[in-house]
Amino acid sequence: MSETGADADRIRHLLAAEGDQIKANTRLFNEERYAQIDDVGSERHERYRTRAREIKEDAIDRLPDLIERTRASVEHNGGTVYVADDAADAREYVAEVAADADAERVVKSKSMTTEEIDLNEALEASGLDVWETDLGEFVIQVAEESPSHIVGPSLHKSREEITALFEERFDPDESLDSAQALTAFAREFLGERIEAADVGITGANFVLAESGSIALVTNEGNARKCASVPDTHVAVAGIEKIIPSVEELHPFAELIARSATGQAIPQYLSLLSPPVETPAVDFDRPDEPGFGGSDAERDFHLVLIDNGRTEMREDDDLRETLYCIRCGACANSCANFQSVGGHAFGGETYTGGIATGWEAGVEGLDAAAEFNDLCTGCSRCVDACPVKIDIPWINTVVRDRINRGKDPEIEDKLVDGLVPDEEESGTPLRKRFFGNFETVAKLGSATAPVSNAVASLTAVRRALDAGLGIDVRRELPAFERETLVEWADGRTTVADPERRVVLYPDVYTNYVQPERGKAAVRTLEALGCAVTVPDVGGSGRAPLSQGMIATARSKAEHLAADLGAHLDAGRDVVVVEPSALAMFRREYEKLLPADEYERLDEGSYEVFQYVYGLLENGADPDALTAGDGSGVAYHSHCQQRTLGLEAHTVAVLEDLGYDVLTSDVECCGMAGSFGYKSEYYELSVDVGESLADQFEDTDRTVVASGTSCTDQLEALLATETRHPIQLVAP
Amino acid sequence: MSTSPIREFERSLHRVDATSSVVEPDGFDAALADAVEEPAVGAPLPFEDLSLADHPVALDPSPRELREARTGVTGSRLGIASLGTVAVESRAGGDELTALFPEYHVVVLRSSDVRPDLRSAFAWLADEFDAGRDSLVFETGPSATGDMGALVQGVHGPEAIHVLLVDDE
Ligand code: SF4
């Protein structure tokens, strides 16, 4: 597909040019973040997250009221509030303020919101000299690039690159070949510009309605200088930044630096309720006491930007985006972001996991479409986010909206026959292929092993690549002739059981890896459970990953009804594939009526979670295969980890005498269909390499709990990789 | 384990690369003289019994004095023990500028103004806001950046901070 060719090249280029730098920096942020959370204690951290989310939910709910309260407070203090409808409106207003102040020079402190409205270009066009004073932002300004990270705009640049850049641009007397020399140069250069500035522009991390204050977070101290040296201060912020009062600021003050850079608190947390009492400094009168004795009145303007946010607020699926405090943790925790950075994983302004929501909301779907598919839905960002935003869901919804209207020329009747989904016409063929994997698997299994042989023919692989963008370098899953359901059909199980279980035959377990299903059945039976494997459909994970929400919902409804009947009959549902269980736990809340969601959520278990529970309740571990000290290298699936279920597998394995090494990487990089796609194949391998590196020289048995993890490990390590249940099964 | 908030404050300051010393009120002048490196600028201290008047510290400085000062001295009414944070208030005497321009920031703080953690600091802050004192900065350690390839201290703000704790309890 031609649309994917350019993406593959771009990603390859960014992997090579910026990948190492981004990887090193984001991983450092992550490590520090984990250490800080350990330090405060995860329980306290959770309490702050819960509170922060409540505050944001409430504030966005009554936003129009808070805007008016902000206006009243700021005006009462002697400042001005301007609510700008869109970017152009905001730019014009700021340019007018600068003109009124007879300004020649403007200094700025880092602000994503001013990036969003392209303020610098507009001010420069009206003849102003504009300088970014945040060092990372300064680098970007000098390089004439765009930020690659919400928190660290120049995160993709190495020290050597910055030295080369500055030496070429500024031709300094002495070489700038150290971080110290670069910093000293920038301090000097920007210090002079701050002293001579007429207007200071800052963003605002938070706006406090009751007192008309803004809160600014920096480590360098530039925000305070920009806000207090010139006598005119313009703060530019999205309307969503408003919270009621200083009291509500506390949880955010606890969370923001910890989530962003892994600091307990930023070096500078400034609270300004302008006009401030700090005297403005008049460097034109250097020897006059009293800071130059300026008698100028301080002038303060708060520009609150709508630019699509009111619409986002009314949009049930995008609203959560407005809770975002721009800490960048979702980007750092994302394995794909770590490899390619914000120049691939970002839009016009915003980067990382939540960028899809922002770009769709403020720029439109086209801006989000460029990078939306980089989210594999692994859900690690949800746990990282200080306001618990369901970022994967936002990405899925946006993907669904983007889908409509693509490939309209494709003959829909033909497609509809091939892919029996619920999607409206226009959904791209490749998405529908992956989204209907269940149908493919059914066909493949029915005709195996011929189907597998055919699928591996070079000509067929080329055709799949050309037609569907399935990379020829990735081995396709081989379908088993006998499905798990067929194997189980008519089998006799435990006669007088302790518990009764339905083992959910997800698409992969049923058609591709029935052996792990059989191992699960044998294990459960050995522990006294009667097990049935019903002939039921897919969870909807595959279509959901492709943004095919209507199809996913219909699958969810069918499955919930089918499994519901078993739950009613007093059976527990046990799930082998973590991505399927994650559907029940997370996405079904969005797809099903509340009572059906709750019933399945409460009645279903991950297989090792269930085994763990059986053993805790007295089942005999001797019935399983003991480890006798043998070494296991275990990689738990992303979603299994975010559901907090990794520990059960480790506990059971250790209980049975295995010596377990667990992986400490963010992700395997495969995430379902992602690694099969031509444009993402290399990225998927790049991400997977960290995992492969850790397990490479091990003589331990390699096990992984998700299908895609198994596939990835087998491809990268060329070792057989099984599900851990296959080790312990009798 | 219970430790005195002052000890904890000093430990936290050390962790964020700030230094500190504790003095009795009658040792204040000598300790400050020791701490200040000239040339110095300052903002009037917000305490009745402590003053910068007898020190070589320019109050209400000219822009040149501000720019060329080696040390800036300010008084603070809040320290946070668990974090090593001090408050720099926005006052007509120019505390913010004094704290920010010189490379060395000396903070005078009374031990009774040290509060245990951010939560208690916010409780204090709420009262301050009620009283109309609603502009200030929580400053924690020297100004720093990682944007130039390694951590460097002293960017737009000071590269060193010393907290002079006056034991008033
Ligand atoms: S979505 Fe959450 S994690 Fe991502 S930048 Fe926003 S607040 Fe931070």
PDB file of N, CA, C and O in Angstrom, chain A residues 500-560:
ATOM      1  N   ARG A 500     -16.384 -25.577  39.195  1.00  0.00           N
ATOM      2  CA  ARG A 500     -16.647 -25.803  37.774  1.00  0.00           C
ATOM      3  C   ARG A 500     -16.210 -24.579  36.971  1.00  0.00           C
ATOM      4  O   ARG A 500     -16.498 -23.437  37.339  1.00  0.00           O
ATOM      5  N   VAL A 501     -15.504 -24.867  35.902  1.00  0.00           N
ATOM      6  CA  VAL A 501     -14.821 -23.804  35.158  1.00  0.00           C
ATOM      7  C   VAL A 501     -15.175 -23.885  33.686  1.00  0.00           C
ATOM      8  O   VAL A 501     -15.267 -24.974  33.123  1.00  0.00           O
ATOM      9  N   VAL A 502     -15.367 -22.698  33.053  1.00  0.00           N
ATOM     10  CA  VAL A 502     -15.324 -22.689  31.586  1.00  0.00           C
ATOM     11  C   VAL A 502     -14.011 -22.035  31.195  1.00  0.00           C
ATOM     12  O   VAL A 502     -13.680 -20.942  31.654  1.00  0.00           O
ATOM     13  N   LEU A 503     -13.248 -22.740  30.401  1.00  0.00           N
ATOM     14  CA  LEU A 503     -12.017 -22.160  29.899  1.00  0.00           C
ATOM     15  C   LEU A 503     -12.380 -21.405  28.629  1.00  0.00           C
ATOM     16  O   LEU A 503     -12.910 -21.995  27.675  1.00  0.00           O
ATOM     17  N   TYR A 504     -12.083 -20.110  28.613  1.00  0.00           N
ATOM     18  CA  TYR A 504     -12.466 -19.317  27.452  1.00  0.00           C
ATOM     19  C   TYR A 504     -11.487 -19.555  26.298  1.00  0.00           C
ATOM     20  O   TYR A 504     -10.304 -19.238  26.422  1.00  0.00           O
ATOM     21  N   PRO A 505     -11.993 -20.115  25.184  1.00  0.00           N
ATOM     22  CA  PRO A 505     -11.105 -20.379  24.049  1.00  0.00           C
ATOM     23  C   PRO A 505     -10.973 -19.139  23.173  1.00  0.00           C
ATOM     24  O   PRO A 505     -11.652 -19.011  22.157  1.00  0.00           O
ATOM     25  N   ASP A 506     -10.098 -18.210  23.578  1.00  0.00           N
ATOM     26  CA  ASP A 506      -9.908 -17.015  22.750  1.00  0.00           C
ATOM     27  C   ASP A 506      -9.365 -17.446  21.392  1.00  0.00           C
ATOM     28  O   ASP A 506      -8.911 -18.591  21.227  1.00  0.00           O
ATOM     29  N   VAL A 507      -9.413 -16.572  20.440  1.00  0.00           N
ATOM     30  CA  VAL A 507      -9.090 -16.928  19.056  1.00  0.00           C
ATOM     31  C   VAL A 507      -7.699 -17.556  18.940  1.00  0.00           C
ATOM     32  O   VAL A 507      -7.515 -18.558  18.246  1.00  0.00           O
ATOM     33  N   TYR A 508      -6.720 -16.978  19.631  1.00  0.00           N
ATOM     34  CA  TYR A 508      -5.354 -17.510  19.517  1.00  0.00           C
ATOM     35  C   TYR A 508      -5.233 -18.880  20.163  1.00  0.00           C
ATOM     36  O   TYR A 508      -4.659 -19.801  19.608  1.00  0.00           O
ATOM     37  N   THR A 509      -5.770 -18.990  21.351  1.00  0.00           N
ATOM     38  CA  THR A 509      -5.671 -20.267  22.039  1.00  0.00           C
ATOM     39  C   THR A 509      -6.421 -21.350  21.249  1.00  0.00           C
ATOM     40  O   THR A 509      -5.964 -22.483  21.145  1.00  0.00           O
ATOM     41  N   ASN A 510      -7.521 -20.982  20.677  1.00  0.00           N
ATOM     42  CA  ASN A 510      -8.331 -21.969  19.976  1.00  0.00           C
ATOM     43  C   ASN A 510      -7.704 -22.434  18.662  1.00  0.00           C
ATOM     44  O   ASN A 510      -7.617 -23.624  18.410  1.00  0.00           O
ATOM     45  N   TYR A 511      -7.251 -21.475  17.857  1.00  0.00           N
ATOM     46  CA  TYR A 511      -6.808 -21.844  16.509  1.00  0.00           C
ATOM     47  C   TYR A 511      -5.293 -21.944  16.352  1.00  0.00           C
ATOM     48  O   TYR A 511      -4.806 -22.662  15.501  1.00  0.00           O
ATOM     49  N   VAL A 512      -4.567 -21.160  17.132  1.00  0.00           N
ATOM     50  CA  VAL A 512      -3.121 -21.081  16.910  1.00  0.00           C
ATOM     51  C   VAL A 512      -2.329 -21.827  17.976  1.00  0.00           C
ATOM     52  O   VAL A 512      -1.354 -22.491  17.692  1.00  0.00           O
ATOM     53  N   GLN A 513      -2.741 -21.686  19.216  1.00  0.00           N
ATOM     54  CA  GLN A 513      -1.989 -22.316  20.301  1.00  0.00           C
ATOM     55  C   GLN A 513      -2.883 -23.209  21.174  1.00  0.00           C
ATOM     56  O   GLN A 513      -2.964 -23.013  22.385  1.00  0.00           O
ATOM     57  N   PRO A 514      -3.567 -24.164  20.563  1.00  0.00           N
ATOM     58  CA  PRO A 514      -4.450 -25.017  21.373  1.00  0.00           C
ATOM     59  C   PRO A 514      -3.687 -25.756  22.474  1.00  0.00           C
ATOM     60  O   PRO A 514      -4.269 -26.101  23.503  1.00  0.00           O
ATOM     61  N   GLU A 515      -2.365 -25.963  22.271  1.00  0.00           N
ATOM     62  CA  GLU A 515      -1.603 -26.700  23.286  1.00  0.00           C
ATOM     63  C   GLU A 515      -1.636 -25.994  24.638  1.00  0.00           C
ATOM     64  O   GLU A 515      -1.695 -26.630  25.681  1.00  0.00           O
ATOM     65  N   ARG A 516      -1.563 -24.640  24.612  1.00  0.00           N
ATOM     66  CA  ARG A 516      -1.593 -23.950  25.898  1.00  0.00           C
ATOM     67  C   ARG A 516      -2.988 -24.059  26.521  1.00  0.00           C
ATOM     68  O   ARG A 516      -3.134 -24.099  27.746  1.00  0.00           O
ATOM     69  N   GLY A 517      -4.013 -24.165  25.669  1.00  0.00           N
ATOM     70  CA  GLY A 517      -5.366 -24.367  26.177  1.00  0.00           C
ATOM     71  C   GLY A 517      -5.506 -25.741  26.825  1.00  0.00           C
ATOM     72  O   GLY A 517      -6.079 -25.879  27.913  1.00  0.00           O
ATOM     73  N   LYS A 518      -4.935 -26.736  26.143  1.00  0.00           N
ATOM     74  CA  LYS A 518      -5.025 -28.088  26.700  1.00  0.00           C
ATOM     75  C   LYS A 518      -4.278 -28.152  28.028  1.00  0.00           C
ATOM     76  O   LYS A 518      -4.726 -28.801  28.986  1.00  0.00           O
ATOM     77  N   ALA A 519      -3.117 -27.498  28.057  1.00  0.00           N
ATOM     78  CA  ALA A 519      -2.332 -27.494  29.299  1.00  0.00           C
ATOM     79  C   ALA A 519      -3.137 -26.842  30.422  1.00  0.00           C
ATOM     80  O   ALA A 519      -3.122 -27.294  31.580  1.00  0.00           O
ATOM     81  N   ALA A 520      -3.872 -25.797  30.087  1.00  0.00           N
ATOM     82  CA  ALA A 520      -4.683 -25.125  31.102  1.00  0.00           C
ATOM     83  C   ALA A 520      -5.776 -26.060  31.603  1.00  0.00           C
ATOM     84  O   ALA A 520      -6.039 -26.155  32.811  1.00  0.00           O
ATOM     85  N   VAL A 521      -6.405 -26.773  30.671  1.00  0.00           N
ATOM     86  CA  VAL A 521      -7.466 -27.703  31.060  1.00  0.00           C
ATOM     87  C   VAL A 521      -6.900 -28.785  31.993  1.00  0.00           C
ATOM     88  O   VAL A 521      -7.457 -29.073  33.057  1.00  0.00           O
ATOM     89  N   ARG A 522      -5.764 -29.365  31.592  1.00  0.00           N
ATOM     90  CA  ARG A 522      -5.179 -30.435  32.413  1.00  0.00           C
ATOM     91  C   ARG A 522      -4.808 -29.914  33.809  1.00  0.00           C
ATOM     92  O   ARG A 522      -5.025 -30.587  34.814  1.00  0.00           O
ATOM     93  N   THR A 523      -4.262 -28.711  33.844  1.00  0.00           N
ATOM     94  CA  THR A 523      -3.869 -28.138  35.130  1.00  0.00           C
ATOM     95  C   THR A 523      -5.088 -27.967  36.042  1.00  0.00           C
ATOM     96  O   THR A 523      -5.079 -28.361  37.214  1.00  0.00           O
ATOM     97  N   LEU A 524      -6.123 -27.368  35.486  1.00  0.00           N
ATOM     98  CA  LEU A 524      -7.315 -27.106  36.292  1.00  0.00           C
ATOM     99  C   LEU A 524      -7.956 -28.417  36.755  1.00  0.00           C
ATOM    100  O   LEU A 524      -8.392 -28.535  37.905  1.00  0.00           O
ATOM    101  N   GLU A 525      -7.973 -29.380  35.868  1.00  0.00           N
ATOM    102  CA  GLU A 525      -8.561 -30.676  36.248  1.00  0.00           C
ATOM    103  C   GLU A 525      -7.732 -31.338  37.349  1.00  0.00           C
ATOM    104  O   GLU A 525      -8.273 -31.913  38.299  1.00  0.00           O
ATOM    105  N   ALA A 526      -6.395 -31.226  37.210  1.00  0.00           N
ATOM    106  CA  ALA A 526      -5.539 -31.828  38.234  1.00  0.00           C
ATOM    107  C   ALA A 526      -5.778 -31.203  39.606  1.00  0.00           C
ATOM    108  O   ALA A 526      -5.527 -31.821  40.636  1.00  0.00           O
ATOM    109  N   LEU A 527      -6.251 -29.963  39.596  1.00  0.00           N
ATOM    110  CA  LEU A 527      -6.513 -29.289  40.870  1.00  0.00           C
ATOM    111  C   LEU A 527      -7.979 -29.423  41.285  1.00  0.00           C
ATOM    112  O   LEU A 527      -8.465 -28.681  42.138  1.00  0.00           O
ATOM    113  N   GLY A 528      -8.690 -30.325  40.647  1.00  0.00           N
ATOM    114  CA  GLY A 528     -10.029 -30.658  41.104  1.00  0.00           C
ATOM    115  C   GLY A 528     -11.167 -29.912  40.453  1.00  0.00           C
ATOM    116  O   GLY A 528     -12.286 -29.901  40.960  1.00  0.00           O
ATOM    117  N   CYS A 529     -10.921 -29.263  39.321  1.00  0.00           N
ATOM    118  CA  CYS A 529     -12.001 -28.524  38.663  1.00  0.00           C
ATOM    119  C   CYS A 529     -12.562 -29.320  37.488  1.00  0.00           C
ATOM    120  O   CYS A 529     -11.822 -29.975  36.754  1.00  0.00           O
ATOM    121  N   ALA A 530     -13.866 -29.212  37.297  1.00  0.00           N
ATOM    122  CA  ALA A 530     -14.470 -29.726  36.071  1.00  0.00           C
ATOM    123  C   ALA A 530     -14.368 -28.606  35.035  1.00  0.00           C
ATOM    124  O   ALA A 530     -14.724 -27.468  35.305  1.00  0.00           O
ATOM    125  N   VAL A 531     -13.848 -28.935  33.861  1.00  0.00           N
ATOM    126  CA  VAL A 531     -13.590 -27.887  32.866  1.00  0.00           C
ATOM    127  C   VAL A 531     -14.363 -28.152  31.584  1.00  0.00           C
ATOM    128  O   VAL A 531     -14.307 -29.256  31.032  1.00  0.00           O
ATOM    129  N   THR A 532     -15.058 -27.139  31.109  1.00  0.00           N
ATOM    130  CA  THR A 532     -15.650 -27.221  29.777  1.00  0.00           C
ATOM    131  C   THR A 532     -15.059 -26.106  28.926  1.00  0.00           C
ATOM    132  O   THR A 532     -14.687 -25.056  29.432  1.00  0.00           O
ATOM    133  N   VAL A 533     -14.981 -26.385  27.629  1.00  0.00           N
ATOM    134  CA  VAL A 533     -14.480 -25.381  26.690  1.00  0.00           C
ATOM    135  C   VAL A 533     -15.603 -25.109  25.695  1.00  0.00           C
ATOM    136  O   VAL A 533     -15.804 -25.894  24.764  1.00  0.00           O
ATOM    137  N   PRO A 534     -16.348 -24.068  25.906  1.00  0.00           N
ATOM    138  CA  PRO A 534     -17.527 -23.846  25.057  1.00  0.00           C
ATOM    139  C   PRO A 534     -17.143 -23.299  23.687  1.00  0.00           C
ATOM    140  O   PRO A 534     -16.085 -22.691  23.538  1.00  0.00           O
ATOM    141  N   ASP A 535     -17.998 -23.528  22.729  1.00  0.00           N
ATOM    142  CA  ASP A 535     -17.763 -23.003  21.381  1.00  0.00           C
ATOM    143  C   ASP A 535     -18.330 -21.585  21.307  1.00  0.00           C
ATOM    144  O   ASP A 535     -19.497 -21.385  20.977  1.00  0.00           O
ATOM    145  N   VAL A 536     -17.503 -20.629  21.695  1.00  0.00           N
ATOM    146  CA  VAL A 536     -17.972 -19.227  21.721  1.00  0.00           C
ATOM    147  C   VAL A 536     -17.032 -18.373  20.882  1.00  0.00           C
ATOM    148  O   VAL A 536     -15.932 -18.795  20.531  1.00  0.00           O
ATOM    149  N   GLY A 537     -17.478 -17.156  20.589  1.00  0.00           N
ATOM    150  CA  GLY A 537     -16.734 -16.294  19.663  1.00  0.00           C
ATOM    151  C   GLY A 537     -15.609 -15.505  20.320  1.00  0.00           C
ATOM    152  O   GLY A 537     -15.329 -15.639  21.506  1.00  0.00           O
ATOM    153  N   GLY A 538     -14.978 -14.664  19.515  1.00  0.00           N
ATOM    154  CA  GLY A 538     -13.854 -13.840  19.962  1.00  0.00           C
ATOM    155  C   GLY A 538     -14.293 -12.748  20.926  1.00  0.00           C
ATOM    156  O   GLY A 538     -15.469 -12.402  21.015  1.00  0.00           O
ATOM    157  N   SER A 539     -13.303 -12.205  21.650  1.00  0.00           N
ATOM    158  CA  SER A 539     -13.593 -11.176  22.652  1.00  0.00           C
ATOM    159  C   SER A 539     -13.840  -9.819  22.017  1.00  0.00           C
ATOM    160  O   SER A 539     -14.375  -8.916  22.645  1.00  0.00           O
ATOM    161  N   GLY A 540     -13.405  -9.668  20.769  1.00  0.00           N
ATOM    162  CA  GLY A 540     -13.508  -8.360  20.130  1.00  0.00           C
ATOM    163  C   GLY A 540     -12.205  -7.585  20.196  1.00  0.00           C
ATOM    164  O   GLY A 540     -12.123  -6.452  19.732  1.00  0.00           O
ATOM    165  N   ARG A 541     -11.158  -8.181  20.763  1.00  0.00           N
ATOM    166  CA  ARG A 541      -9.884  -7.472  20.862  1.00  0.00           C
ATOM    167  C   ARG A 541      -9.338  -7.114  19.483  1.00  0.00           C
ATOM    168  O   ARG A 541      -8.886  -5.995  19.258  1.00  0.00           O
ATOM    169  N   ALA A 542      -9.410  -8.079  18.549  1.00  0.00           N
ATOM    170  CA  ALA A 542      -8.827  -7.815  17.231  1.00  0.00           C
ATOM    171  C   ALA A 542      -9.507  -6.631  16.526  1.00  0.00           C
ATOM    172  O   ALA A 542      -8.828  -5.694  16.119  1.00  0.00           O
ATOM    173  N   PRO A 543     -10.827  -6.623  16.409  1.00  0.00           N
ATOM    174  CA  PRO A 543     -11.430  -5.447  15.773  1.00  0.00           C
ATOM    175  C   PRO A 543     -11.196  -4.163  16.569  1.00  0.00           C
ATOM    176  O   PRO A 543     -10.967  -3.102  15.987  1.00  0.00           O
ATOM    177  N   LEU A 544     -11.187  -4.279  17.881  1.00  0.00           N
ATOM    178  CA  LEU A 544     -10.995  -3.069  18.677  1.00  0.00           C
ATOM    179  C   LEU A 544      -9.624  -2.450  18.393  1.00  0.00           C
ATOM    180  O   LEU A 544      -9.498  -1.231  18.282  1.00  0.00           O
ATOM    181  N   SER A 545      -8.614  -3.298  18.269  1.00  0.00           N
ATOM    182  CA  SER A 545      -7.273  -2.781  17.981  1.00  0.00           C
ATOM    183  C   SER A 545      -7.239  -2.010  16.686  1.00  0.00           C
ATOM    184  O   SER A 545      -6.399  -1.149  16.490  1.00  0.00           O
ATOM    185  N   GLN A 546      -8.113  -2.365  15.777  1.00  0.00           N
ATOM    186  CA  GLN A 546      -8.139  -1.666  14.493  1.00  0.00           C
ATOM    187  C   GLN A 546      -9.075  -0.470  14.527  1.00  0.00           C
ATOM    188  O   GLN A 546      -9.332   0.156  13.499  1.00  0.00           O
ATOM    189  N   GLY A 547      -9.618  -0.180  15.692  1.00  0.00           N
ATOM    190  CA  GLY A 547     -10.542   0.942  15.793  1.00  0.00           C
ATOM    191  C   GLY A 547     -11.927   0.599  15.269  1.00  0.00           C
ATOM    192  O   GLY A 547     -12.700   1.488  14.931  1.00  0.00           O
ATOM    193  N   MET A 548     -12.243  -0.692  15.184  1.00  0.00           N
ATOM    194  CA  MET A 548     -13.560  -1.086  14.673  1.00  0.00           C
ATOM    195  C   MET A 548     -14.487  -1.313  15.876  1.00  0.00           C
ATOM    196  O   MET A 548     -14.768  -2.451  16.267  1.00  0.00           O
ATOM    197  N   ILE A 549     -14.975  -0.230  16.431  1.00  0.00           N
ATOM    198  CA  ILE A 549     -15.689  -0.324  17.705  1.00  0.00           C
ATOM    199  C   ILE A 549     -17.040  -1.032  17.546  1.00  0.00           C
ATOM    200  O   ILE A 549     -17.439  -1.821  18.403  1.00  0.00           O
ATOM    201  N   ALA A 550     -17.734  -0.774  16.442  1.00  0.00           N
ATOM    202  CA  ALA A 550     -19.055  -1.401  16.270  1.00  0.00           C
ATOM    203  C   ALA A 550     -18.916  -2.925  16.247  1.00  0.00           C
ATOM    204  O   ALA A 550     -19.688  -3.644  16.890  1.00  0.00           O
ATOM    205  N   THR A 551     -17.908  -3.409  15.524  1.00  0.00           N
ATOM    206  CA  THR A 551     -17.694  -4.854  15.471  1.00  0.00           C
ATOM    207  C   THR A 551     -17.307  -5.393  16.841  1.00  0.00           C
ATOM    208  O   THR A 551     -17.807  -6.435  17.280  1.00  0.00           O
ATOM    209  N   ALA A 552     -16.417  -4.671  17.497  1.00  0.00           N
ATOM    210  CA  ALA A 552     -15.984  -5.115  18.826  1.00  0.00           C
ATOM    211  C   ALA A 552     -17.173  -5.183  19.778  1.00  0.00           C
ATOM    212  O   ALA A 552     -17.301  -6.128  20.565  1.00  0.00           O
ATOM    213  N   ARG A 553     -18.047  -4.190  19.679  1.00  0.00           N
ATOM    214  CA  ARG A 553     -19.207  -4.188  20.574  1.00  0.00           C
ATOM    215  C   ARG A 553     -20.104  -5.378  20.304  1.00  0.00           C
ATOM    216  O   ARG A 553     -20.579  -6.041  21.233  1.00  0.00           O
ATOM    217  N   SER A 554     -20.306  -5.657  19.038  1.00  0.00           N
ATOM    218  CA  SER A 554     -21.183  -6.777  18.717  1.00  0.00           C
ATOM    219  C   SER A 554     -20.578  -8.100  19.217  1.00  0.00           C
ATOM    220  O   SER A 554     -21.275  -8.960  19.766  1.00  0.00           O
ATOM    221  N   LYS A 555     -19.244  -8.245  19.066  1.00  0.00           N
ATOM    222  CA  LYS A 555     -18.586  -9.451  19.609  1.00  0.00           C
ATOM    223  C   LYS A 555     -18.748  -9.511  21.126  1.00  0.00           C
ATOM    224  O   LYS A 555     -19.004 -10.578  21.699  1.00  0.00           O
ATOM    225  N   ALA A 556     -18.562  -8.367  21.751  1.00  0.00           N
ATOM    226  CA  ALA A 556     -18.658  -8.317  23.212  1.00  0.00           C
ATOM    227  C   ALA A 556     -20.047  -8.735  23.669  1.00  0.00           C
ATOM    228  O   ALA A 556     -20.209  -9.500  24.625  1.00  0.00           O
ATOM    229  N   GLU A 557     -21.050  -8.239  22.967  1.00  0.00           N
ATOM    230  CA  GLU A 557     -22.425  -8.568  23.360  1.00  0.00           C
ATOM    231  C   GLU A 557     -22.695 -10.072  23.246  1.00  0.00           C
ATOM    232  O   GLU A 557     -23.256 -10.685  24.154  1.00  0.00           O
ATOM    233  N   HIS A 558     -22.244 -10.648  22.118  1.00  0.00           N
ATOM    234  CA  HIS A 558     -22.458 -12.090  21.948  1.00  0.00           C
ATOM    235  C   HIS A 558     -21.744 -12.894  23.018  1.00  0.00           C
ATOM    236  O   HIS A 558     -22.302 -13.801  23.626  1.00  0.00           O
ATOM    237  N   LEU A 559     -20.478 -12.527  23.225  1.00  0.00           N
ATOM    238  CA  LEU A 559     -19.679 -13.308  24.163  1.00  0.00           C
ATOM    239  C   LEU A 559     -20.211 -13.165  25.589  1.00  0.00           C
ATOM    240  O   LEU A 559     -20.284 -14.150  26.337  1.00  0.00           O
ATOM    241  N   ALA A 560     -20.588 -11.949  25.933  1.00  0.00           N
ATOM    242  CA  ALA A 560     -21.094 -11.736  27.293  1.00  0.00           C
ATOM    243  C   ALA A 560     -22.356 -12.559  27.525  1.00  0.00           C
ATOM    244  O   ALA A 560     -22.564 -13.118  28.610  1.00  0.00           O
TER     245      ALA A 560
END
